Coordinates of C-alpha atoms in Angstrom, one line a residue:
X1 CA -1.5 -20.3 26.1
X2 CA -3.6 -17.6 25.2
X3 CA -3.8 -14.0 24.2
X4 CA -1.6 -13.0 26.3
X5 CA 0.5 -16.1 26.3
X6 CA 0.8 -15.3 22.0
X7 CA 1.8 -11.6 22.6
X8 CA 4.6 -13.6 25.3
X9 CA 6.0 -16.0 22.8
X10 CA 5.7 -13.3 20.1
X11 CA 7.9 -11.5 22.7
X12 CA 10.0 -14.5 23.7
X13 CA 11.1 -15.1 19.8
X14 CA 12.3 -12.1 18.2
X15 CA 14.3 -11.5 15.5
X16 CA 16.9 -14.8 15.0
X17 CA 18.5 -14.7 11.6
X18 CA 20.7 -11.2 11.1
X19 CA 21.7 -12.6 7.5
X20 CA 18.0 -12.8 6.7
X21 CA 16.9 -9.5 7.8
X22 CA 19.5 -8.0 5.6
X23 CA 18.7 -10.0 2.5
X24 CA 14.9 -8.4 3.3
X25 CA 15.9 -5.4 3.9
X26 CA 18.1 -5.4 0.4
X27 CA 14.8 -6.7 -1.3
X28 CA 12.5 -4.4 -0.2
X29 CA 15.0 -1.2 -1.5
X30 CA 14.8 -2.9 -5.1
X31 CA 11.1 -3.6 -4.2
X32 CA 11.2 0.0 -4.5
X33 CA 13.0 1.0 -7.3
X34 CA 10.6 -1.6 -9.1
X35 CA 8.2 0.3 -7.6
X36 CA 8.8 3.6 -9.0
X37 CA 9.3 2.7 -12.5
X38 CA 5.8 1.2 -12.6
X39 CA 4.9 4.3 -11.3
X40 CA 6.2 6.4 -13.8
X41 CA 5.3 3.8 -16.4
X42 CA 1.8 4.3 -15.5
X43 CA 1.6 8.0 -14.7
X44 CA 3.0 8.3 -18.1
X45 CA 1.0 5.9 -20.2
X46 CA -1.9 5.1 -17.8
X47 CA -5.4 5.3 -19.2
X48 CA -6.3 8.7 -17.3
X49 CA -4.1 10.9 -19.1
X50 CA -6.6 10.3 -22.3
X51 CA -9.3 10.3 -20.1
X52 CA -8.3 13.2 -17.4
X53 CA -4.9 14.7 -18.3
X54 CA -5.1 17.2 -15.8
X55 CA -5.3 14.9 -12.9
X56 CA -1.3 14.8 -13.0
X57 CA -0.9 18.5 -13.8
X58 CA 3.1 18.8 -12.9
X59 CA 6.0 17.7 -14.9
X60 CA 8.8 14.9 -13.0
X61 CA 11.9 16.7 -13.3
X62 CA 14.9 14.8 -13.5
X63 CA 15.8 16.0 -10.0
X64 CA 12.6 14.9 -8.9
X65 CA 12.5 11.6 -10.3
X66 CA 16.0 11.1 -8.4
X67 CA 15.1 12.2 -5.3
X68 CA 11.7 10.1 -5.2
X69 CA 14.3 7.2 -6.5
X70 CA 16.1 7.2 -3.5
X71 CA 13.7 8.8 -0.8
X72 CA 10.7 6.5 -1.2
X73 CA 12.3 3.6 -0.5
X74 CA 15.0 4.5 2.1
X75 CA 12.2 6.4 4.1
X76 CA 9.8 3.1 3.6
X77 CA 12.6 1.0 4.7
X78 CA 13.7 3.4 7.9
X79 CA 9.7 2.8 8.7
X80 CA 9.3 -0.7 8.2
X81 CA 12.3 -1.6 10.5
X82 CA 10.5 1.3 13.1
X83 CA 7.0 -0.5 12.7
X84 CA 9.2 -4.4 13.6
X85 CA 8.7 -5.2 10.2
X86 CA 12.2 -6.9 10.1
X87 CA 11.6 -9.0 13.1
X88 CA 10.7 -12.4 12.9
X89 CA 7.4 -13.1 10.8
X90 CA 7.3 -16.6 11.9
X91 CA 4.4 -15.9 14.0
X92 CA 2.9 -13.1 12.3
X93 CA -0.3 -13.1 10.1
X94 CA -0.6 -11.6 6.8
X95 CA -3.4 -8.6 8.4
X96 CA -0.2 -7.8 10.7
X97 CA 2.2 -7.7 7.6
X98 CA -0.3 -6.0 5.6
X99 CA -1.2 -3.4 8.4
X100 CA 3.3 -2.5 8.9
X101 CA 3.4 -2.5 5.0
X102 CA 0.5 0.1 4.7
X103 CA 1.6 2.5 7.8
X104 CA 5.6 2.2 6.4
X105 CA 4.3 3.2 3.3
X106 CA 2.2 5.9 4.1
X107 CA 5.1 7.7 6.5
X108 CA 8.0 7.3 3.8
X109 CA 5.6 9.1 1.1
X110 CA 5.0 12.0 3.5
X111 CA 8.7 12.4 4.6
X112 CA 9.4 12.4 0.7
X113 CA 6.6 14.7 0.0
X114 CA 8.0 16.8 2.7
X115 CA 11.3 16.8 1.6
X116 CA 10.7 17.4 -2.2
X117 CA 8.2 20.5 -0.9
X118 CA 11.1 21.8 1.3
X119 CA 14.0 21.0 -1.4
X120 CA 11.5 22.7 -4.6
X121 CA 11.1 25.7 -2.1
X122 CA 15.0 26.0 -1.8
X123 CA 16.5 26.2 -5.1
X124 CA 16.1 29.0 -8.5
X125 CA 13.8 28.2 -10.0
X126 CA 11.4 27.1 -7.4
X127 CA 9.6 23.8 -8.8
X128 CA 6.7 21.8 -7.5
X129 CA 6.7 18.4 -6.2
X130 CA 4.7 15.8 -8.5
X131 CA 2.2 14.5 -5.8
X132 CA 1.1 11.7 -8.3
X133 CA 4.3 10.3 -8.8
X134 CA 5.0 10.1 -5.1
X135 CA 1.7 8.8 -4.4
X136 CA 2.1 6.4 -7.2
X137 CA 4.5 5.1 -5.8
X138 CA 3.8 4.1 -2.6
X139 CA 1.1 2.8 -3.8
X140 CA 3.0 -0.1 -6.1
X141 CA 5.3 -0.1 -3.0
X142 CA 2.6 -1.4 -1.1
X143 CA 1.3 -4.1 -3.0
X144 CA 4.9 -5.2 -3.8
X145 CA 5.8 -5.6 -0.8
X146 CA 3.1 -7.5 0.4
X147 CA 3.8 -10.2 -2.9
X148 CA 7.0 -10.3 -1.8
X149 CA 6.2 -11.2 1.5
X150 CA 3.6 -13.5 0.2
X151 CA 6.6 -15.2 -2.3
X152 CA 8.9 -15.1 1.1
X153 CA 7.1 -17.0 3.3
X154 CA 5.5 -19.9 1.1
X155 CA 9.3 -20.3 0.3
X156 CA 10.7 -20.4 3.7
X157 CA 7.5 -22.3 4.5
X158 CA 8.4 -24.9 2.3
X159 CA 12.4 -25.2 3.4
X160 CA 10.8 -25.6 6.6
X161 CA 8.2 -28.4 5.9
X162 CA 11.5 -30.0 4.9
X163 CA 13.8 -29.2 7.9
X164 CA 15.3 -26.3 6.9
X165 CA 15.2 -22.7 8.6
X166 CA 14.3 -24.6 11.6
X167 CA 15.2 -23.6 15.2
X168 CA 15.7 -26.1 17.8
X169 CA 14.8 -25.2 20.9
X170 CA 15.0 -26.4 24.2
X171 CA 12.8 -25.6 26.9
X172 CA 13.6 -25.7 31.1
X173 CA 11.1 -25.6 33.5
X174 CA 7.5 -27.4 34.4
X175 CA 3.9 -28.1 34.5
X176 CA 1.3 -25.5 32.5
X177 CA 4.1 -23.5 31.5
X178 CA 5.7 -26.0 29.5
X179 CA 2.5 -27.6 28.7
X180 CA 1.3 -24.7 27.5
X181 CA 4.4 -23.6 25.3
X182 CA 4.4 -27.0 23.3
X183 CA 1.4 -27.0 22.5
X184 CA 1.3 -23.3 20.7
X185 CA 4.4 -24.6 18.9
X186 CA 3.1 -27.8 17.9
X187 CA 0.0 -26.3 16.6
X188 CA 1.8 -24.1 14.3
X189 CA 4.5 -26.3 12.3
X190 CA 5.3 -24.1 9.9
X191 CA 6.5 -21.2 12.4
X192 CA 9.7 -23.3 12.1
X193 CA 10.7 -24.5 15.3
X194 CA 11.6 -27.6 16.9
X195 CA 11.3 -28.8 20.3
X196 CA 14.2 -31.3 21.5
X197 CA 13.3 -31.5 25.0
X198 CA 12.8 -30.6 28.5
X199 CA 15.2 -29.5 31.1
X200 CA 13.2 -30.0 34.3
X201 CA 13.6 -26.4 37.1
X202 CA 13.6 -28.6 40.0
X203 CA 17.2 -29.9 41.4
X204 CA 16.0 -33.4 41.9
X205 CA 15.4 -35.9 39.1
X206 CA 12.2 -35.3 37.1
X207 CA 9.4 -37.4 37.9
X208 CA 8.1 -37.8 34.6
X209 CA 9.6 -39.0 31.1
X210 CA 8.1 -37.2 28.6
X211 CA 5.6 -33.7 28.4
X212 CA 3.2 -34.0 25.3
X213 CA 5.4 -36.0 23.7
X214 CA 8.3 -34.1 24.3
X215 CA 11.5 -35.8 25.7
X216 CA 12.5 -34.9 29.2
X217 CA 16.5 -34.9 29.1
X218 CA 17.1 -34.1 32.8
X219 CA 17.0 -31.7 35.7
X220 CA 18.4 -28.5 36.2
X221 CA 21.5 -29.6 37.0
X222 CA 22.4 -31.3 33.8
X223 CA 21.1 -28.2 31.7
X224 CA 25.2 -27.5 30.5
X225 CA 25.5 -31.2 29.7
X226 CA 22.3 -31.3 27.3
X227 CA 23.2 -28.0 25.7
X228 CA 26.5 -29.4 24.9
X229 CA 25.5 -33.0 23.9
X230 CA 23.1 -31.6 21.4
X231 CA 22.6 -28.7 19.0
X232 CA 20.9 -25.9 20.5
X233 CA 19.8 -22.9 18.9
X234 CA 17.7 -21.2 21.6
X235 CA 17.2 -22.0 25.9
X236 CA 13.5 -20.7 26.6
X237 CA 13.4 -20.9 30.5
X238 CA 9.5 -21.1 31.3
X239 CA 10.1 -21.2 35.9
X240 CA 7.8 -23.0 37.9
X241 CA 9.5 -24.4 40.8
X242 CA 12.6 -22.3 40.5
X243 CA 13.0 -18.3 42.0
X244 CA 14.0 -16.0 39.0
X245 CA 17.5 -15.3 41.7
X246 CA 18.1 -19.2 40.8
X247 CA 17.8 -18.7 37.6
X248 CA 20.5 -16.1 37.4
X249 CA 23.3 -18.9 37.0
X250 CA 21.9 -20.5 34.1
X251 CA 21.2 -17.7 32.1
X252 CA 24.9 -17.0 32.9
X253 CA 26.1 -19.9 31.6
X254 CA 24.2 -20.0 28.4
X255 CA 25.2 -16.4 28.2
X256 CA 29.1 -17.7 28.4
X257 CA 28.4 -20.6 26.3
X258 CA 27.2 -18.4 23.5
X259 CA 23.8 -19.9 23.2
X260 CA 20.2 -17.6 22.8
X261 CA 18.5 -17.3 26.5
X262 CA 14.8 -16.3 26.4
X263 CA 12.6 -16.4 30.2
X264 CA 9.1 -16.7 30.1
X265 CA 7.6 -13.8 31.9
X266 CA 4.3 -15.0 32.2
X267 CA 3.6 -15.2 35.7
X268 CA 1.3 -11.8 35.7
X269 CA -1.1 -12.3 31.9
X270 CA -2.9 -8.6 31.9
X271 CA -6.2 -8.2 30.2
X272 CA -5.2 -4.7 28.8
X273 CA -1.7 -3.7 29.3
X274 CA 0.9 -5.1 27.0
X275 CA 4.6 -6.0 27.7
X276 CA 7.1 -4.0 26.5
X277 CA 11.0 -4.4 26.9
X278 CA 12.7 -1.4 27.5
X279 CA 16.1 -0.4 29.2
X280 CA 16.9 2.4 31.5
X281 CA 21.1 2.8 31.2
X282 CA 21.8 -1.4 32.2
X283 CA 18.8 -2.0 34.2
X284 CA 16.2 -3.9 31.6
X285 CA 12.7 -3.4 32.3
X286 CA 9.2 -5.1 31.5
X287 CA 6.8 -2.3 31.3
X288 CA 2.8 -3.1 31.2
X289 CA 1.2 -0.5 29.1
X290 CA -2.8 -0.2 29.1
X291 CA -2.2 2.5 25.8
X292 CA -0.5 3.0 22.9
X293 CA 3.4 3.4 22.9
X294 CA 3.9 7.3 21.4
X295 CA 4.2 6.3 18.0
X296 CA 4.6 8.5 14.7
X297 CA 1.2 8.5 14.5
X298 CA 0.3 9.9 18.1
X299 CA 2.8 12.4 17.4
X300 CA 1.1 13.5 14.1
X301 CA -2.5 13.6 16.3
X302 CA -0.6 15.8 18.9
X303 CA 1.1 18.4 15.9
X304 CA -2.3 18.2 14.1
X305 CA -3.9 18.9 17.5
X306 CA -1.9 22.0 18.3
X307 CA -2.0 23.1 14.1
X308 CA -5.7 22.5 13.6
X309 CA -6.0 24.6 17.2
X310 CA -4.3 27.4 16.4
X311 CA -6.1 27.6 13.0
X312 CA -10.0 27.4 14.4
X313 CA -8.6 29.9 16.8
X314 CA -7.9 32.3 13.8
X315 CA -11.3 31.4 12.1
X316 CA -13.5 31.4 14.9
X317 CA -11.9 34.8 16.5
X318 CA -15.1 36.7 14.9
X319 CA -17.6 34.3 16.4
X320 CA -15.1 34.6 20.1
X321 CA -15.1 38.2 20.3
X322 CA -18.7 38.7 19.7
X323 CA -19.6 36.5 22.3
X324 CA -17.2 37.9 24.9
X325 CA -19.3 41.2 23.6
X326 CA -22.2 39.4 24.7
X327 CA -21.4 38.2 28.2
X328 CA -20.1 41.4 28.8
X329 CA -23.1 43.2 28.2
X330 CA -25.1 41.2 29.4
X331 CA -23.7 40.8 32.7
X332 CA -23.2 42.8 36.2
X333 CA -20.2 44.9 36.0
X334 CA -16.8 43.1 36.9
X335 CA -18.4 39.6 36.4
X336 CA -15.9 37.2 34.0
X337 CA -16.0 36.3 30.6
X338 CA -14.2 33.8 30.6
X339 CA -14.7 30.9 33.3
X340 CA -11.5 29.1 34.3
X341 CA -11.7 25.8 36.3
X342 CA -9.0 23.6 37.5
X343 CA -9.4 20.2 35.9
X344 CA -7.6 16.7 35.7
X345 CA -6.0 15.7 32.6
X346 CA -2.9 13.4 31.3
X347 CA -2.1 10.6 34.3
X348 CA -3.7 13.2 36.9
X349 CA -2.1 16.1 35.7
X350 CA -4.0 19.4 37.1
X351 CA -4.8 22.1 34.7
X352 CA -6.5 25.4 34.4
X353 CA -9.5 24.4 31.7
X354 CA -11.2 27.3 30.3
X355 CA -14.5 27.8 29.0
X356 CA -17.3 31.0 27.9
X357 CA -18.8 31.8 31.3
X358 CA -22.5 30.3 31.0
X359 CA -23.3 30.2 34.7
X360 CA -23.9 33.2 37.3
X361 CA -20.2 33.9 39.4
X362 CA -19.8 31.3 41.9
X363 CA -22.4 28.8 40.4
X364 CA -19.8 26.1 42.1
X365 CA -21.2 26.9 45.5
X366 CA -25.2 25.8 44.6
X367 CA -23.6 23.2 43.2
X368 CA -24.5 20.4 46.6
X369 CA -27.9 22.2 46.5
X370 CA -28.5 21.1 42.9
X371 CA -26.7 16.9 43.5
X372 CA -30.0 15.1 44.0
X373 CA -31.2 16.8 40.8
X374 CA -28.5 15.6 38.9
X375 CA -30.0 13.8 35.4
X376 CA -26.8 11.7 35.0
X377 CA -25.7 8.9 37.8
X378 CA -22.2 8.7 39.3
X379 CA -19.9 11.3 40.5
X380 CA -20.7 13.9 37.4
X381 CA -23.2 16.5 37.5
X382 CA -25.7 17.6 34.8
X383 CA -28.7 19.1 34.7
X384 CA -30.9 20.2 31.3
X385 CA -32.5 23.4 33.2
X386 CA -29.5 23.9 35.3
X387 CA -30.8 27.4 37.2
X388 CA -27.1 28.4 37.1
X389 CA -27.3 29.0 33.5
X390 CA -27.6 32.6 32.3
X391 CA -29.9 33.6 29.4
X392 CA -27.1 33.7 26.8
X393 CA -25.2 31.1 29.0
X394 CA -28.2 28.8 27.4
X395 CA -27.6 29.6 23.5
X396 CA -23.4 29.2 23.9
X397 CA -24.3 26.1 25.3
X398 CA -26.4 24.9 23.0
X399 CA -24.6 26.0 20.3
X400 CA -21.4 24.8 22.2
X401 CA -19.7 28.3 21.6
X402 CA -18.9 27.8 25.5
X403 CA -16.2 25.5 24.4
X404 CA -14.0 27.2 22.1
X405 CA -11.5 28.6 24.7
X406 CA -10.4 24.9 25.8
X407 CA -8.4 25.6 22.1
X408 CA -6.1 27.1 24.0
X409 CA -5.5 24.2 26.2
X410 CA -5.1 21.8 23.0
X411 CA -2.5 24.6 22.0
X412 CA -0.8 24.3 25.2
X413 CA -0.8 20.5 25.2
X414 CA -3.1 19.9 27.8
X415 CA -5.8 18.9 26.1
X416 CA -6.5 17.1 22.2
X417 CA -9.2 17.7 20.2
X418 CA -10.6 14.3 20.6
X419 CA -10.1 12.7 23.5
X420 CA -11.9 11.5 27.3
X421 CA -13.7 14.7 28.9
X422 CA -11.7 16.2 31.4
X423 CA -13.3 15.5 34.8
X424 CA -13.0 17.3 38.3
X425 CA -10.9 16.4 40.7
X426 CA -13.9 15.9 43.4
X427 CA -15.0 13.3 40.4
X428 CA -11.8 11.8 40.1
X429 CA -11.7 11.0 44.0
X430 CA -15.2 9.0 43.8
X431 CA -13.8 7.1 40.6
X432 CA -13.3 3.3 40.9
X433 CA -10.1 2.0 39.7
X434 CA -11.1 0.4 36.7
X435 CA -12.4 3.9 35.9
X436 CA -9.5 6.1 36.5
X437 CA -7.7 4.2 33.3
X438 CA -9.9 7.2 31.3
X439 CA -7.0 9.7 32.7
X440 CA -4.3 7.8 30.6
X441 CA -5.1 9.6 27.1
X442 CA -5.0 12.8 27.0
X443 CA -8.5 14.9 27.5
X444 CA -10.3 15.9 24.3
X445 CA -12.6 19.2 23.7
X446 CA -14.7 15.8 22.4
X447 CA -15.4 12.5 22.8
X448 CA -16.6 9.1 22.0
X449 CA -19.5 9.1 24.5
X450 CA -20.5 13.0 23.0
X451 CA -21.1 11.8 19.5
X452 CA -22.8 8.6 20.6
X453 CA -26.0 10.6 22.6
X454 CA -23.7 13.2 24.4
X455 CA -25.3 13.9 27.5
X456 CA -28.2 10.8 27.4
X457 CA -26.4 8.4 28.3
X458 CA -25.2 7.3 31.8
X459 CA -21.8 8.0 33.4
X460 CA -20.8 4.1 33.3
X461 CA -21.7 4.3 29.8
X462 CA -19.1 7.2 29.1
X463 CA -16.3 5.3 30.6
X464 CA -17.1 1.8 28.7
X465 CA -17.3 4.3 25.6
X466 CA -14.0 6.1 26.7
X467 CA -12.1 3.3 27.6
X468 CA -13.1 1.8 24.5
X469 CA -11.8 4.9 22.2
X470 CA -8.5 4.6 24.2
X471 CA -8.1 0.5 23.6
X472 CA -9.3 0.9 19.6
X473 CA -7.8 4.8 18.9
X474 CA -6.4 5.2 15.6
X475 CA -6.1 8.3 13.6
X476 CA -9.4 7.9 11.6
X477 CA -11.3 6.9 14.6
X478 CA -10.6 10.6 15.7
X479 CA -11.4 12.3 12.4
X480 CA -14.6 10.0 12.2
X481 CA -15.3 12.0 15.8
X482 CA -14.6 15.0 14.9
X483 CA -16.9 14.8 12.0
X484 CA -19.7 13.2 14.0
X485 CA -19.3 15.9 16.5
X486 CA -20.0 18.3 13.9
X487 CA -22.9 16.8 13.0
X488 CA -24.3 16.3 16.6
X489 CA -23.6 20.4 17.5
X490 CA -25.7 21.3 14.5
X491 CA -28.3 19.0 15.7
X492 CA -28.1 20.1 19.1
X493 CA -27.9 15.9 19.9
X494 CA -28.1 15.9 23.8
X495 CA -26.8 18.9 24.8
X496 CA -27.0 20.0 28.3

């Protein structure tokens, strides 16, 4: 089936046993409380205090220790059910569990951090909240829950290997659909599912008696009969012959006969995007998204964005007004400081994008005179001894000074501090398709492609390297950036 036919089934075959989900859910709350008291056990008796007794330098309260109690593991558990930790794990790997474990662990020891900061802040006297302990904790959280998931699945493994927790399944429709389906089921036994046979889509008897081994029990017609001569957990409708209007009263039926329905969407398989059910009012939708959902942690890159922003702004005010002092004396009277220039960000969002003026007023219009000398290829324009540049237009730019102003776009929200370089709209309009997919992230003040030769390298080369940023972005592939950016402004690495 696939990559794309996995991330179907994974969507196909969600979460199918309530009473299951709540005895995991139960667990993982006393996963917690076990949790804390090995924390405490070993903050208190650990062999660092001898060693470094400061490390741990404040006192758990007894308020403390009760609001970690309960905080740490009800904020875990609020982000493990966010992060689909409590749908099925039939299917999913232990990198997958491990990866929702570490992220839920992460966010509910920051919103109990946060809450015991806000909380210490709030009552007479004001007290301090013992980082250690909540760190502590979601550390042992961590590994506890991924033993326990470990424990979990050997056991329902084995209930499996001997029938048990098994879902019968039957599936309607034909050819490399069905084909396709059996065999990603029969190549994973343990997942727990059982095929029982094959409802053909077309109205007239099925030609053929059995798929890979797998019964066929009739044609569409006779699905109601089979469902009701056998026990069905789940109808997976994978159409081949049949219109998805046909199908509309089957899915009735099983709807009215109380049984699962799941239809096979895979009749478009995108190399990027991935399908995501949503809902708008009683219309449900399949949405194809070539970028991340916004998630807790694109949220946290987008407050840190505006934070961080607003904070350089503060520092580098000095280092700002001195070179607005500079421009201004060292050009004609009534000529700009600032240059403002109308770029495309977000989806094709227009915005104002501001930058130190480097260039002599209207340097736009030499700008066709100056193409065919043009050191990078496609629709962008640089030049290393651009003749637009003025003499301290030269040092901001090596320096990249000229760049602090676009902090006021990141505090706007129009820009990020990492993200693709905000192009032109003349640039945009000579884009192929496949390169326009650098417009769905938002724009950075830097980028992949900045830190990886900046300016060297050719203009295909900065897509491949921004579209890869945007398939792989995480938060510490930005603060990886934003440290090798550092690194390539002091070194004045490609800089045009």
């Amino acid at each position: 089936m696939g990559r794309q036919g996995s991330v179907w089934f994974r969507f196909m075959v969600r979460d199918y046993n309530y009473a299951l989900r709540q005895i995991r859910i139960g667990l993982d709350l006393l996963v917690g409380v076990v949790a804390f008291f090995l924390a405490y056990l070993f903050k208190k008796y650990g062999p660092w205090y001898y060693i470094h007794p400061t490390l741990f330098p404040y006192e758990t309260t007894l308020r403390q220790v009760l609001l970690i109690l309960v905080l740490v593991p009800v904020a875990t558990v609020l982000a493990l059910a966010h992060n689909k930790f409590y749908t099925s794990t039939r299917i999913y790997s232990l990198a997958t569990i491990a990866r929702q474990a570490a992220v839920s662990c992460f966010e509910g020891m920051v919103v109990c951090y946060a809450v015991l900061a806000i909380a210490g802040r709030l009552v007479n006297p004001p007290y301090y909240p013992s980082r250690g302990m909540v760190v502590l904790t979601a550390v042992f959280y961590f590994f506890l829950l991924l033993a326990k998931s470990l424990m979990l699945g050997r056991i329902l493994k084995r209930l499996r290997q001997r029938g048990r927790n098994v879902r019968t399944l039957l599936l309607v429709g034909n050819g490399g659909p069905v084909k396709e389906f059996i065999q990603v089921v029969s190549s994973h036994p343990l997942w727990g599912f059982r095929i029982e046979g094959i409802v053909s889509d077309k109205l007239t008897a099925p030609n053929d008696e059995t798929v890979e081994g797998v019964p066929v029990l009739g044609s569409l017609p006779q699905l109601f009969n089979v469902v009701q001569s056998r026990a069905i957990d789940e109808v997976i409708f994978l159409p081949c012959y049949i219109t998805l209007d046909d199908l509309s009263p089957y899915l009735e039926g099983c709807e009215e006969m109380g049984v699962r329905a799941s239809l096979s969407l895979n009749f478009y398989q995108p190399s990027i995007a991935k399908p995501l059910f949503e809902r708008v009012k009683d219309i449900p939708l399949v949405c194809y998204s070539p970028t991340k959902e916004m998630n807790l942690a694109l949220m946290f890159k987008y407050t840190f964005d505006r934070i961080a922003a607003a904070i350089l702004l503060v520092i580098a005010s000095p280092i700002m007004a001195l070179t607005s002092l500079a421009i201004k004396l060292t050009s004609k009277r009534g000529e700009p400081v600032f240059f403002g220039q109308t770029r495309v960000g977000l989806n094709g969002r227009l915005f104002k994008l501001w930058k130190f003026r480097s260039m002599c007023v209207d340097a736009d219009k030499d700008l066709e005179k100056l193409r065919a000398m043009s050191e990078v290829d496609g629709p962008v324009f640089k030049m290393r001894d651009d003749p637009r540049i003025t003499p301290i237009g030269g040092f901001l730019r090596r320096w990249s000074i000229d760049e602090l102003p676009q902090l006021f776009n990141v505090l706007r929200g129009e820009m990020s501090l990492v993200g693709p370089r905000p192009p032109t709209a003349p640039e945009v309009a000579q884009y192929d398709r496949w390169q326009r997919r650098r417009l769905s992230m938002k724009p950075g003040i830097t980028c992949l492609w900045q830190v990886s030769g900046r300016s060297k390298l050719s203009f295909e080369t900065w897509v491949k390297l921004d579209l890869q940023y945007i398939d792989n972005w995480s938060l510490l592939l930005d603060f990886k950036i934003l440290l090798r950016t550092v690194v390539a402004v002091l070194k004045h690495e490609g800089a045009m």
